[in-house]
Coordinates of C-alpha atoms in Angstrom, one line a residue:
M995 CA 78.2 -58.2 47.5
A996 CA 75.9 -55.2 47.3
E997 CA 72.9 -57.4 48.1
R998 CA 74.6 -58.8 51.1
T999 CA 75.6 -55.5 52.6
R1000 CA 72.2 -53.9 51.9
P1001 CA 70.4 -55.4 54.9
G1002 CA 73.2 -54.3 57.2
A1003 CA 73.0 -50.8 55.9
V1004 CA 69.2 -50.8 56.4
F1005 CA 69.7 -52.1 59.9
Q1006 CA 72.3 -49.4 60.7
G1007 CA 69.9 -46.7 59.4
L1008 CA 67.1 -48.0 61.6
V1009 CA 69.4 -48.0 64.6
A1010 CA 70.5 -44.5 63.8
M1011 CA 66.9 -43.3 63.5
A1012 CA 65.9 -45.0 66.7
S1013 CA 68.9 -43.5 68.5
L1014 CA 67.9 -40.1 67.3
V1015 CA 64.4 -40.5 68.6
V1016 CA 65.7 -41.6 72.0
I1017 CA 68.1 -38.6 72.1
V1018 CA 65.4 -36.1 71.2
A1019 CA 63.0 -37.6 73.7
G1020 CA 65.7 -37.5 76.4
L1021 CA 66.5 -33.9 75.6
K1022 CA 62.8 -33.0 75.8
A1023 CA 62.4 -34.8 79.1
A1024 CA 65.5 -33.2 80.6
S1025 CA 64.8 -29.7 79.3
D1026 CA 64.2 -28.4 82.8
I1027 CA 67.8 -29.4 83.6
I1028 CA 69.5 -28.8 80.2
L1029 CA 68.3 -25.2 79.7
P1030 CA 69.5 -23.8 83.0
T1031 CA 72.8 -25.7 82.5
L1032 CA 73.3 -24.2 79.0
F1033 CA 72.4 -20.8 80.3
S1034 CA 74.9 -21.2 83.2
A1035 CA 77.6 -22.2 80.7
F1036 CA 76.8 -19.1 78.6
L1037 CA 77.0 -16.8 81.6
A1038 CA 80.3 -18.5 82.6
I1039 CA 81.8 -17.8 79.2
L1040 CA 80.9 -14.1 79.7
G1041 CA 82.3 -14.1 83.2
V1042 CA 85.7 -15.7 82.6
P1043 CA 87.3 -12.4 81.3
L1044 CA 86.0 -10.6 84.4
V1045 CA 87.4 -13.2 86.7
R1046 CA 90.8 -13.1 85.0
F1047 CA 90.8 -9.3 85.1
L1048 CA 90.1 -9.3 88.8
H1049 CA 92.8 -11.9 89.4
Q1050 CA 95.6 -10.7 87.1
R1051 CA 95.1 -6.9 87.3
L1052 CA 93.7 -6.4 90.8
R1053 CA 95.2 -9.5 92.5
V1054 CA 91.8 -10.6 93.7
P1055 CA 91.9 -14.4 94.5
H1056 CA 89.5 -16.6 92.7
V1057 CA 87.7 -17.5 95.9
V1058 CA 86.6 -13.9 96.2
G1059 CA 86.5 -12.8 92.5
I1060 CA 84.2 -15.6 91.3
P1061 CA 81.4 -14.9 93.8
V1062 CA 81.7 -11.2 93.0
V1063 CA 81.2 -11.9 89.3
V1064 CA 78.3 -14.2 90.0
L1065 CA 76.6 -11.6 92.1
L1066 CA 77.1 -9.0 89.4
F1067 CA 75.4 -11.3 86.9
A1068 CA 72.6 -12.0 89.3
A1069 CA 72.0 -8.3 89.9
G1070 CA 72.1 -7.7 86.1
L1071 CA 69.5 -10.4 85.5
V1072 CA 67.2 -9.1 88.2
G1073 CA 67.6 -5.5 87.0
I1074 CA 66.8 -6.4 83.3
T1075 CA 63.8 -8.3 84.4
A1076 CA 62.6 -5.5 86.6
L1077 CA 63.1 -3.0 83.7
I1078 CA 61.1 -5.1 81.3
A1079 CA 58.4 -5.6 83.8
Q1080 CA 58.1 -1.9 84.4
T1081 CA 58.0 -1.3 80.7
V1082 CA 55.3 -3.8 80.2
R1083 CA 53.2 -2.3 83.0
G1084 CA 53.7 1.2 81.6
F1085 CA 52.8 0.1 78.1
T1086 CA 49.7 -1.7 79.4
A1087 CA 48.6 1.5 81.2
D1088 CA 49.1 3.8 78.2
I1089 CA 48.1 1.3 75.5
G1090 CA 45.1 3.5 74.5
Q1091 CA 47.3 6.5 73.9
Y1092 CA 49.7 4.7 71.6
E1093 CA 47.0 3.4 69.1
P1094 CA 46.1 6.8 67.6
Q1095 CA 49.9 7.7 67.3
I1096 CA 50.6 4.4 65.6
N1097 CA 47.7 4.8 63.2
A1098 CA 48.8 8.3 62.3
L1099 CA 52.4 7.2 61.7
L1100 CA 51.1 4.3 59.6
Q1101 CA 49.0 6.6 57.5
D1102 CA 52.1 8.8 56.9
V1103 CA 54.1 5.8 55.8
L1104 CA 51.4 4.7 53.4
T1105 CA 51.2 8.2 52.0
H1106 CA 54.9 8.4 51.4
A1107 CA 55.0 4.9 49.9
D1108 CA 52.2 5.7 47.5
R1109 CA 54.2 8.7 46.3
F1110 CA 57.0 6.4 45.3
G1111 CA 54.7 4.0 43.6
L1112 CA 54.7 1.4 46.4
K1113 CA 51.3 -0.3 47.0
L1114 CA 51.1 -1.4 50.6
D1115 CA 48.1 -3.2 52.1
A1116 CA 47.0 -1.0 55.0
S1117 CA 44.9 -3.7 56.7
V1118 CA 47.9 -6.0 56.9
A1119 CA 50.1 -3.3 58.2
R1120 CA 47.5 -2.3 60.9
E1121 CA 47.2 -6.0 61.9
I1122 CA 51.0 -6.3 62.4
L1123 CA 51.2 -3.0 64.3
Q1124 CA 48.4 -3.7 66.7
P1125 CA 49.3 -2.6 70.2
E1126 CA 47.8 -5.9 71.5
L1127 CA 50.2 -7.9 69.4
M1128 CA 53.2 -5.9 70.7
M1129 CA 51.9 -6.4 74.2
G1130 CA 51.9 -10.1 73.6
V1131 CA 55.5 -10.1 72.5
L1132 CA 56.6 -8.2 75.5
S1133 CA 54.6 -10.5 77.8
Q1134 CA 56.2 -13.6 76.3
T1135 CA 59.7 -12.0 76.8
L1136 CA 58.8 -11.2 80.4
N1137 CA 57.5 -14.7 81.1
A1138 CA 60.7 -16.2 79.7
L1139 CA 62.8 -14.0 82.0
I1140 CA 60.6 -14.9 84.9
V1141 CA 61.2 -18.6 84.2
V1142 CA 64.9 -18.0 84.2
L1143 CA 64.7 -16.1 87.5
S1144 CA 62.7 -18.9 89.0
R1145 CA 65.7 -21.1 88.5
L1146 CA 68.2 -18.4 89.3
L1147 CA 69.7 -20.3 92.2
I1148 CA 70.4 -23.4 90.1
V1149 CA 71.9 -21.2 87.3
L1150 CA 74.2 -19.3 89.7
V1151 CA 75.4 -22.4 91.5
T1152 CA 76.2 -24.1 88.2
M1153 CA 77.8 -21.0 86.9
T1154 CA 80.0 -20.8 90.0
F1155 CA 81.3 -24.4 89.6
I1156 CA 82.0 -23.8 85.9
L1157 CA 84.0 -20.7 86.6
F1158 CA 86.0 -22.5 89.3
E1159 CA 86.8 -25.3 86.9
A1160 CA 87.6 -22.9 84.0
T1161 CA 90.0 -20.8 86.2
E1162 CA 91.8 -24.0 87.5
L1163 CA 92.0 -25.7 84.1
E1164 CA 95.3 -24.2 83.2
L1165 CA 96.8 -25.1 86.7
K1166 CA 95.6 -28.7 86.3
F1167 CA 97.2 -28.9 82.8
R1168 CA 100.5 -27.6 84.1
A1169 CA 100.4 -30.0 87.1
A1170 CA 99.7 -33.0 84.7
F1171 CA 101.8 -32.2 81.7
G1172 CA 104.4 -29.7 82.8
T1173 CA 104.9 -26.0 83.4
E1174 CA 104.7 -25.0 79.7
A1175 CA 101.4 -26.9 79.0
R1176 CA 98.3 -24.9 78.3
P1177 CA 94.8 -26.1 77.8
A1178 CA 93.6 -26.3 74.2
G1179 CA 90.8 -27.9 72.4
P1180 CA 87.1 -27.4 71.6
F1181 CA 86.3 -25.8 75.0
T1182 CA 89.0 -23.2 74.8
D1183 CA 88.3 -22.4 71.1
T1184 CA 84.6 -22.2 71.6
T1185 CA 85.0 -19.8 74.6
G1186 CA 87.1 -17.5 72.5
Q1187 CA 84.8 -17.6 69.5
V1188 CA 81.7 -16.9 71.6
Q1189 CA 83.4 -14.0 73.3
R1190 CA 84.5 -12.5 70.0
Y1191 CA 81.0 -13.0 68.6
L1192 CA 79.4 -11.3 71.6
M1193 CA 81.7 -8.4 71.3
I1194 CA 80.9 -7.9 67.7
K1195 CA 77.2 -8.4 68.3
S1196 CA 77.2 -5.9 71.2
V1197 CA 78.8 -3.2 69.0
A1198 CA 76.3 -3.9 66.2
S1199 CA 73.3 -3.9 68.5
A1200 CA 74.5 -0.7 70.1
A1201 CA 74.8 1.0 66.7
T1202 CA 71.4 -0.3 65.7
G1203 CA 69.8 1.0 68.8
L1204 CA 71.4 4.4 68.3
L1205 CA 70.2 4.6 64.8
I1206 CA 66.6 3.6 65.9
T1207 CA 66.7 6.2 68.6
V1208 CA 67.8 8.9 66.2
G1209 CA 65.1 7.8 63.7
C1210 CA 62.4 7.8 66.3
S1211 CA 63.4 11.3 67.5
L1212 CA 63.4 12.6 63.9
I1213 CA 59.8 11.4 63.3
G1214 CA 58.6 12.5 66.7
L1215 CA 57.8 9.1 68.1

């Protein structure tokens, strides 16, 4: 019996591998559409609580509240991109001034590490802390944001449709299954989990940024 079923198992494995190759190739070919759609869904998850707040607390209808939320997100994306672009330009203009400060700070770190018996390779540390390398990271981040902004219209339109569907989902469930019916399932659970994760992540990132700011102030950076 095992010998009879073995060819079938091999065939199923080959079909699964071929299907995986087709799926990966399809995702790669459709990346220009999939990435903006996923980003739109992510922004919509962030925007659902704001839409509900406007509707439930301020009595703003969804027809007005959703465009307001979408415009707020658009302004935020444009503002973040402009801030990063300004930072990159300023860093590029003053890159010659940062290099001596970085080298002096690195020398202090190496001196303190040597006192505690830690042997650090100065050449490796200098290579990691090169201003040109930092500039490359900032440039890559800016380029990624510019790509997102170049598809901003598609992202905002998709986000608007998702928000309208999300806000009307409960009404559709009640119309189909009764007044006590509420939407449940993977979408609702995922939305709540993502929102909780982002809340925790925001608090942790804010605390990390505060500690880094205090540390930089103490060392005079």
